PDB file of C-alpha atoms in Angstrom:
ATOM      1  CA  MET A 267      12.230 -31.411 -13.026  1.00 60.00           C
ATOM      2  CA  ASN A 268      15.915 -32.306 -13.221  1.00 66.00           C
ATOM      3  CA  SER A 269      16.234 -35.759 -14.827  1.00 62.00           C
ATOM      4  CA  ASN A 270      18.780 -36.902 -12.231  1.00 62.00           C
ATOM      5  CA  LEU A 271      16.401 -35.919  -9.439  1.00 63.00           C
ATOM      6  CA  ALA A 272      13.613 -37.864 -11.140  1.00 64.00           C
ATOM      7  CA  PHE A 273      15.856 -40.906 -11.316  1.00 61.00           C
ATOM      8  CA  PHE A 274      16.591 -40.911  -7.592  1.00 60.00           C
ATOM      9  CA  LEU A 275      13.005 -40.156  -6.625  1.00 60.00           C
ATOM     10  CA  THR A 276      11.890 -43.188  -8.592  1.00 62.00           C
ATOM     11  CA  CYS A 277      14.442 -45.391  -6.837  1.00 58.00           C
ATOM     12  CA  ALA A 278      13.182 -44.212  -3.464  1.00 57.00           C
ATOM     13  CA  LEU A 279       9.561 -44.882  -4.373  1.00 53.00           C
ATOM     14  CA  LEU A 280      10.242 -48.522  -5.155  1.00 52.00           C
ATOM     15  CA  ILE A 281      12.265 -49.341  -2.072  1.00 49.00           C
ATOM     16  CA  SER A 282       9.070 -49.681  -0.032  1.00 44.00           C
ATOM     17  CA  LEU A 283       7.690 -52.188  -2.565  1.00 45.00           C
ATOM     18  CA  SER A 284      10.725 -54.430  -2.594  1.00 48.00           C
ATOM     19  CA  GLU A 285      10.397 -57.745  -0.787  1.00 46.00           C
ATOM     20  CA  ALA A 286      14.049 -58.684  -1.160  1.00 48.00           C
ATOM     21  CA  ARG A 287      15.872 -59.857   1.959  1.00 53.00           C
ATOM     22  CA  LEU A 288      19.619 -60.413   2.056  1.00 58.00           C
ATOM     23  CA  ALA A 289      21.593 -62.207   4.740  1.00 65.00           C
ATOM     24  CA  VAL A 290      24.652 -60.206   3.641  1.00 78.00           C
ATOM     25  CA  ASP A 291      25.181 -56.535   2.895  1.00 88.00           C
ATOM     26  CA  PHE A 292      25.037 -57.094  -0.871  1.00 91.00           C
ATOM     27  CA  CYS A 293      25.355 -59.733  -3.557  1.00 91.00           C
ATOM     28  CA  VAL A 294      26.861 -58.219  -6.692  1.00 94.00           C
ATOM     29  CA  ALA A 295      26.094 -60.550  -9.592  1.00 93.00           C
ATOM     30  CA  ASP A 296      28.948 -62.582 -11.051  1.00 92.00           C
ATOM     31  CA  PRO A 297      28.194 -63.094 -14.769  1.00 87.00           C
ATOM     32  CA  ASN A 298      30.712 -65.953 -14.908  1.00 86.00           C
ATOM     33  CA  LEU A 299      28.720 -68.134 -12.499  1.00 86.00           C
ATOM     34  CA  PRO A 300      25.440 -70.000 -13.166  1.00 81.00           C
ATOM     35  CA  THR A 301      22.079 -68.310 -12.706  1.00 78.00           C
ATOM     36  CA  GLY A 302      19.428 -69.931 -10.512  1.00 73.00           C
ATOM     37  CA  PRO A 303      15.766 -69.192  -9.700  1.00 65.00           C
ATOM     38  CA  GLU A 304      16.851 -66.874  -6.887  1.00 65.00           C
ATOM     39  CA  GLY A 305      19.051 -64.831  -9.209  1.00 74.00           C
ATOM     40  CA  ARG A 306      22.734 -64.750 -10.005  1.00 86.00           C
ATOM     41  CA  ALA A 307      25.499 -66.024  -7.778  1.00 90.00           C
ATOM     42  CA  CYS A 308      27.454 -63.477  -5.763  1.00 92.00           C
ATOM     43  CA  LYS A 309      30.724 -62.000  -6.864  1.00 92.00           C
ATOM     44  CA  ASN A 310      33.633 -62.565  -4.492  1.00 92.00           C
ATOM     45  CA  PRO A 311      33.455 -59.572  -2.102  1.00 92.00           C
ATOM     46  CA  SER A 312      37.198 -59.039  -2.438  1.00 93.00           C
ATOM     47  CA  ASN A 313      36.608 -58.262  -6.138  1.00 93.00           C
ATOM     48  CA  VAL A 314      33.729 -55.822  -5.579  1.00 95.00           C
ATOM     49  CA  THR A 315      34.363 -52.133  -6.256  1.00 95.00           C
ATOM     50  CA  VAL A 316      32.250 -48.983  -6.072  1.00 96.00           C
ATOM     51  CA  TYR A 317      31.693 -49.232  -9.832  1.00 95.00           C
ATOM     52  CA  ASP A 318      29.551 -52.332  -9.264  1.00 94.00           C
ATOM     53  CA  PHE A 319      27.009 -50.012  -7.604  1.00 95.00           C
ATOM     54  CA  ILE A 320      27.040 -47.231 -10.217  1.00 96.00           C
ATOM     55  CA  TYR A 321      25.175 -47.229 -13.524  1.00 96.00           C
ATOM     56  CA  THR A 322      25.930 -44.552 -16.116  1.00 95.00           C
ATOM     57  CA  GLY A 323      23.661 -45.700 -18.932  1.00 93.00           C
ATOM     58  CA  PHE A 324      20.993 -43.072 -18.221  1.00 95.00           C
ATOM     59  CA  ARG A 325      23.232 -40.044 -18.713  1.00 93.00           C
ATOM     60  CA  THR A 326      22.245 -39.183 -22.261  1.00 91.00           C
ATOM     61  CA  PRO A 327      19.009 -39.415 -24.282  1.00 90.00           C
ATOM     62  CA  GLY A 328      18.625 -42.468 -26.469  1.00 85.00           C
ATOM     63  CA  GLN A 329      18.047 -42.283 -30.205  1.00 88.00           C
ATOM     64  CA  THR A 330      14.299 -42.546 -30.811  1.00 88.00           C
ATOM     65  CA  SER A 331      14.602 -44.113 -34.235  1.00 77.00           C
ATOM     66  CA  ILE A 332      12.683 -47.400 -34.089  1.00 78.00           C
ATOM     67  CA  ILE A 333       9.158 -48.086 -35.274  1.00 86.00           C
ATOM     68  CA  PHE A 334       7.449 -46.688 -32.145  1.00 93.00           C
ATOM     69  CA  ASN A 335       9.661 -43.583 -31.976  1.00 95.00           C
ATOM     70  CA  ASN A 336      10.978 -44.422 -28.533  1.00 96.00           C
ATOM     71  CA  ASN A 337      14.163 -45.529 -26.859  1.00 95.00           C
ATOM     72  CA  ILE A 338      14.289 -47.881 -23.886  1.00 94.00           C
ATOM     73  CA  ASP A 339      17.476 -48.054 -21.798  1.00 95.00           C
ATOM     74  CA  VAL A 340      17.357 -50.724 -19.111  1.00 94.00           C
ATOM     75  CA  ALA A 341      19.293 -51.128 -15.885  1.00 94.00           C
ATOM     76  CA  PHE A 342      18.493 -54.744 -15.062  1.00 91.00           C
ATOM     77  CA  VAL A 343      20.735 -57.146 -13.207  1.00 88.00           C
ATOM     78  CA  ASP A 344      22.492 -58.199 -16.432  1.00 87.00           C
ATOM     79  CA  THR A 345      23.632 -54.626 -17.088  1.00 90.00           C
ATOM     80  CA  PHE A 346      23.804 -53.386 -13.478  1.00 93.00           C
ATOM     81  CA  PRO A 347      25.219 -56.272 -11.362  1.00 92.00           C
ATOM     82  CA  GLY A 348      24.888 -54.360  -8.091  1.00 93.00           C
ATOM     83  CA  LEU A 349      21.093 -54.770  -8.276  1.00 92.00           C
ATOM     84  CA  ASN A 350      21.371 -58.506  -7.736  1.00 91.00           C
ATOM     85  CA  GLY A 351      19.313 -59.649  -4.741  1.00 88.00           C
ATOM     86  CA  LEU A 352      17.937 -56.184  -3.980  1.00 90.00           C
ATOM     87  CA  GLY A 353      14.618 -56.599  -5.806  1.00 90.00           C
ATOM     88  CA  LEU A 354      15.063 -53.377  -7.787  1.00 93.00           C
ATOM     89  CA  SER A 355      15.708 -52.313 -11.380  1.00 95.00           C
ATOM     90  CA  MET A 356      15.314 -49.194 -13.503  1.00 96.00           C
ATOM     91  CA  VAL A 357      14.470 -48.064 -17.039  1.00 96.00           C
ATOM     92  CA  ARG A 358      14.891 -44.763 -18.866  1.00 97.00           C
ATOM     93  CA  LEU A 359      12.160 -44.052 -21.432  1.00 97.00           C
ATOM     94  CA  ASP A 360      12.804 -41.486 -24.167  1.00 97.00           C
ATOM     95  CA  PHE A 361       9.834 -40.538 -26.353  1.00 97.00           C
ATOM     96  CA  GLY A 362      10.115 -38.718 -29.644  1.00 96.00           C
ATOM     97  CA  VAL A 363       7.141 -36.636 -30.778  1.00 96.00           C
ATOM     98  CA  ASN A 364       4.225 -39.097 -31.081  1.00 95.00           C
ATOM     99  CA  GLY A 365       6.438 -41.746 -29.448  1.00 96.00           C
ATOM    100  CA  VAL A 366       4.781 -44.775 -27.908  1.00 97.00           C
ATOM    101  CA  ILE A 367       5.713 -47.557 -25.508  1.00 96.00           C
ATOM    102  CA  PRO A 368       3.313 -50.166 -26.926  1.00 95.00           C
ATOM    103  CA  MET A 369       1.069 -52.493 -24.939  1.00 96.00           C
ATOM    104  CA  HIS A 370       3.180 -54.794 -22.782  1.00 97.00           C
ATOM    105  CA  SER A 371       3.422 -56.458 -19.396  1.00 97.00           C
ATOM    106  CA  HIS A 372       6.013 -57.374 -16.784  1.00 96.00           C
ATOM    107  CA  PRO A 373       5.303 -60.867 -15.428  1.00 95.00           C
ATOM    108  CA  ARG A 374       7.594 -60.585 -12.417  1.00 93.00           C
ATOM    109  CA  ALA A 375       7.243 -56.993 -11.189  1.00 96.00           C
ATOM    110  CA  SER A 376       5.075 -53.996 -10.442  1.00 97.00           C
ATOM    111  CA  GLU A 377       6.186 -50.671 -11.893  1.00 97.00           C
ATOM    112  CA  VAL A 378       6.399 -47.060 -10.754  1.00 98.00           C
ATOM    113  CA  LEU A 379       6.812 -44.387 -13.439  1.00 98.00           C
ATOM    114  CA  ILE A 380       7.705 -40.743 -12.868  1.00 98.00           C
ATOM    115  CA  LEU A 381       7.488 -38.217 -15.694  1.00 98.00           C
ATOM    116  CA  ALA A 382      10.601 -36.011 -15.894  1.00 97.00           C
ATOM    117  CA  LYS A 383       9.880 -34.067 -19.103  1.00 97.00           C
ATOM    118  CA  GLY A 384       7.061 -33.564 -21.578  1.00 97.00           C
ATOM    119  CA  SER A 385       3.494 -34.831 -21.533  1.00 97.00           C
ATOM    120  CA  ILE A 386       2.393 -38.459 -21.801  1.00 98.00           C
ATOM    121  CA  ILE A 387      -0.692 -40.570 -21.275  1.00 98.00           C
ATOM    122  CA  ALA A 388       0.067 -43.677 -19.219  1.00 98.00           C
ATOM    123  CA  GLY A 389      -2.233 -46.418 -18.081  1.00 98.00           C
ATOM    124  CA  PHE A 390      -3.065 -50.084 -17.675  1.00 98.00           C
ATOM    125  CA  ILE A 391      -5.926 -52.510 -18.269  1.00 98.00           C
ATOM    126  CA  ASP A 392      -7.082 -54.806 -15.475  1.00 97.00           C
ATOM    127  CA  THR A 393      -8.376 -58.369 -15.751  1.00 97.00           C
ATOM    128  CA  ASN A 394     -11.954 -57.066 -15.952  1.00 97.00           C
ATOM    129  CA  ASP A 395     -10.981 -55.154 -19.121  1.00 97.00           C
ATOM    130  CA  VAL A 396     -11.259 -51.807 -17.325  1.00 98.00           C
ATOM    131  CA  ALA A 397      -8.686 -49.252 -18.514  1.00 98.00           C
ATOM    132  CA  TYR A 398      -7.100 -46.856 -16.027  1.00 98.00           C
ATOM    133  CA  TYR A 399      -5.194 -44.066 -17.777  1.00 98.00           C
ATOM    134  CA  LYS A 400      -4.311 -40.426 -17.265  1.00 98.00           C
ATOM    135  CA  LYS A 401      -2.414 -37.579 -18.918  1.00 98.00           C
ATOM    136  CA  LEU A 402       0.573 -36.937 -16.670  1.00 98.00           C
ATOM    137  CA  GLN A 403       2.333 -33.684 -15.863  1.00 96.00           C
ATOM    138  CA  VAL A 404       6.019 -33.392 -15.056  1.00 97.00           C
ATOM    139  CA  GLY A 405       6.614 -34.796 -11.588  1.00 97.00           C
ATOM    140  CA  ASP A 406       3.520 -37.031 -11.641  1.00 98.00           C
ATOM    141  CA  VAL A 407       3.854 -40.667 -10.648  1.00 98.00           C
ATOM    142  CA  ILE A 408       1.753 -43.630 -11.774  1.00 98.00           C
ATOM    143  CA  ILE A 409       1.754 -47.218 -10.459  1.00 98.00           C
ATOM    144  CA  LEU A 410       1.345 -50.053 -12.978  1.00 98.00           C
ATOM    145  CA  PRO A 411       0.497 -53.354 -11.224  1.00 97.00           C
ATOM    146  CA  GLN A 412       2.391 -56.553 -11.866  1.00 97.00           C
ATOM    147  CA  GLY A 413       1.441 -58.624 -14.894  1.00 96.00           C
ATOM    148  CA  LEU A 414      -1.180 -56.237 -16.301  1.00 97.00           C
ATOM    149  CA  LEU A 415      -1.066 -54.820 -19.827  1.00 97.00           C
ATOM    150  CA  HIS A 416       0.028 -51.182 -19.847  1.00 98.00           C
ATOM    151  CA  PHE A 417       1.325 -48.467 -22.172  1.00 98.00           C
ATOM    152  CA  GLN A 418       2.650 -44.913 -22.486  1.00 98.00           C
ATOM    153  CA  VAL A 419       2.016 -42.409 -25.304  1.00 98.00           C
ATOM    154  CA  ASN A 420       3.677 -39.028 -25.864  1.00 98.00           C
ATOM    155  CA  VAL A 421       0.811 -36.578 -26.424  1.00 98.00           C
ATOM    156  CA  GLY A 422       2.896 -33.395 -26.310  1.00 96.00           C
ATOM    157  CA  LYS A 423       4.531 -31.378 -29.075  1.00 96.00           C
ATOM    158  CA  SER A 424       8.073 -32.080 -27.889  1.00 96.00           C
ATOM    159  CA  PRO A 425      10.094 -35.113 -26.727  1.00 96.00           C
ATOM    160  CA  ALA A 426       9.262 -36.635 -23.352  1.00 97.00           C
ATOM    161  CA  LEU A 427      11.325 -38.406 -20.711  1.00 97.00           C
ATOM    162  CA  ALA A 428      10.272 -40.775 -17.944  1.00 98.00           C
ATOM    163  CA  PHE A 429      12.053 -43.013 -15.453  1.00 98.00           C
ATOM    164  CA  VAL A 430      10.656 -46.330 -14.326  1.00 97.00           C
ATOM    165  CA  SER A 431      11.503 -48.485 -11.335  1.00 97.00           C
ATOM    166  CA  PHE A 432      10.551 -52.118 -10.680  1.00 96.00           C
ATOM    167  CA  ASN A 433      10.444 -54.235  -7.532  1.00 94.00           C
ATOM    168  CA  ASN A 434      12.451 -56.981  -9.239  1.00 91.00           C
ATOM    169  CA  ALA A 435      16.030 -56.957 -10.525  1.00 85.00           C
ATOM    170  CA  ASN A 436      14.852 -58.797 -13.655  1.00 84.00           C
ATOM    171  CA  PRO A 437      11.158 -57.904 -14.188  1.00 92.00           C
ATOM    172  CA  GLY A 438      10.785 -59.416 -17.658  1.00 90.00           C
ATOM    173  CA  ILE A 439       9.083 -57.639 -20.568  1.00 92.00           C
ATOM    174  CA  GLN A 440       6.527 -59.052 -22.992  1.00 94.00           C
ATOM    175  CA  PHE A 441       5.321 -56.802 -25.811  1.00 94.00           C
ATOM    176  CA  THR A 442       1.986 -57.910 -27.270  1.00 94.00           C
ATOM    177  CA  SER A 443       2.865 -56.841 -30.796  1.00 92.00           C
ATOM    178  CA  THR A 444       6.185 -58.655 -31.027  1.00 90.00           C
ATOM    179  CA  SER A 445       4.874 -61.736 -29.223  1.00 92.00           C
ATOM    180  CA  LEU A 446       2.168 -62.106 -31.853  1.00 92.00           C
ATOM    181  CA  PHE A 447       3.977 -60.962 -34.975  1.00 92.00           C
ATOM    182  CA  ALA A 448       7.726 -61.370 -34.473  1.00 90.00           C
ATOM    183  CA  GLY A 449       7.946 -64.844 -32.978  1.00 86.00           C
ATOM    184  CA  ASN A 450       7.462 -68.349 -34.318  1.00 88.00           C
ATOM    185  CA  LEU A 451       3.679 -68.581 -33.813  1.00 89.00           C
ATOM    186  CA  PRO A 452       2.226 -69.660 -37.193  1.00 90.00           C
ATOM    187  CA  ALA A 453       0.243 -66.988 -39.028  1.00 90.00           C
ATOM    188  CA  LYS A 454      -2.859 -69.209 -39.119  1.00 92.00           C
ATOM    189  CA  LEU A 455      -2.872 -69.448 -35.316  1.00 94.00           C
ATOM    190  CA  VAL A 456      -2.447 -65.679 -35.016  1.00 93.00           C
ATOM    191  CA  GLU A 457      -5.454 -65.244 -37.317  1.00 94.00           C
ATOM    192  CA  LYS A 458      -7.560 -67.719 -35.327  1.00 94.00           C
ATOM    193  CA  THR A 459      -6.716 -66.287 -31.926  1.00 95.00           C
ATOM    194  CA  THR A 460      -7.024 -62.591 -32.837  1.00 94.00           C
ATOM    195  CA  LEU A 461      -9.613 -62.534 -35.665  1.00 94.00           C
ATOM    196  CA  ILE A 462      -7.144 -60.451 -37.678  1.00 94.00           C
ATOM    197  CA  ASP A 463      -7.377 -61.271 -41.397  1.00 94.00           C
ATOM    198  CA  HIS A 464      -4.566 -63.088 -43.200  1.00 92.00           C
ATOM    199  CA  ASP A 465      -3.273 -60.134 -45.238  1.00 93.00           C
ATOM    200  CA  GLN A 466      -2.994 -57.930 -42.164  1.00 94.00           C
ATOM    201  CA  VAL A 467      -1.199 -60.654 -40.201  1.00 93.00           C
ATOM    202  CA  ILE A 468       1.345 -61.048 -42.990  1.00 92.00           C
ATOM    203  CA  LYS A 469       1.810 -57.269 -43.146  1.00 92.00           C
ATOM    204  CA  LEU A 470       2.396 -57.046 -39.396  1.00 92.00           C
ATOM    205  CA  ARG A 471       4.808 -59.980 -39.441  1.00 90.00           C
ATOM    206  CA  LYS A 472       6.899 -58.133 -42.032  1.00 88.00           C
ATOM    207  CA  VAL A 473       6.861 -54.985 -39.875  1.00 86.00           C
ATOM    208  CA  PHE A 474       7.732 -56.587 -36.537  1.00 86.00           C
ATOM    209  CA  GLY A 475      10.090 -59.131 -38.022  1.00 76.00           C
ATOM    210  CA  LYS A 476      12.237 -56.222 -39.189  1.00 56.00           C
ATOM    211  CA  TYR A 477      12.127 -54.021 -36.109  1.00 49.00           C
ATOM    212  CA  SER A 478      12.855 -54.776 -32.485  1.00 48.00           C
ATOM    213  CA  VAL A 479      10.694 -53.067 -29.880  1.00 46.00           C
ATOM    214  CA  LEU A 480      13.432 -53.317 -27.269  1.00 45.00           C
TER     215      LEU A 480
END
């Protein structure tokens, strides 16, 4: 499947999930004005151009050189101002061989993923600790519900590519590994709350303190 086609198919899939309602045609974000709970303030329409509605960051593959052998390119409202108020955002996921998008959640959005190239396993875990996962073929789509832990793993012998769409212009991302081992939570509390032994906690803190997942 052509990667550009996959991109637009994913956009179309999420439109039906969006709950955004605008009283104007659009509200391109103005980064120079304050941000509120409803999103960013609108740019003066007289200063809006077509380039506010075009994002070119997905044109080329990202370098899969971090610890999980992936690259995550995001088109959220901060990088794509035209999304403001529309309840939509996008991500390009590049997987190297054995690449992984580790366990994470999006507190403010549900997710639709379409596989454009390669072979991955994608899935999520519900609040009853039941895992729903499947090996996807090119063109397959999977829905990942809001707030639930989920993941993607490249299980093919070549790089993989997927596009993701969210029903929120700023869905938020929380990676379990970095939340536990790259933040300011004391090692003793990590040990208590995970039952991971002290030496392993220290080892993981060194790993995730050095690398950024996103």
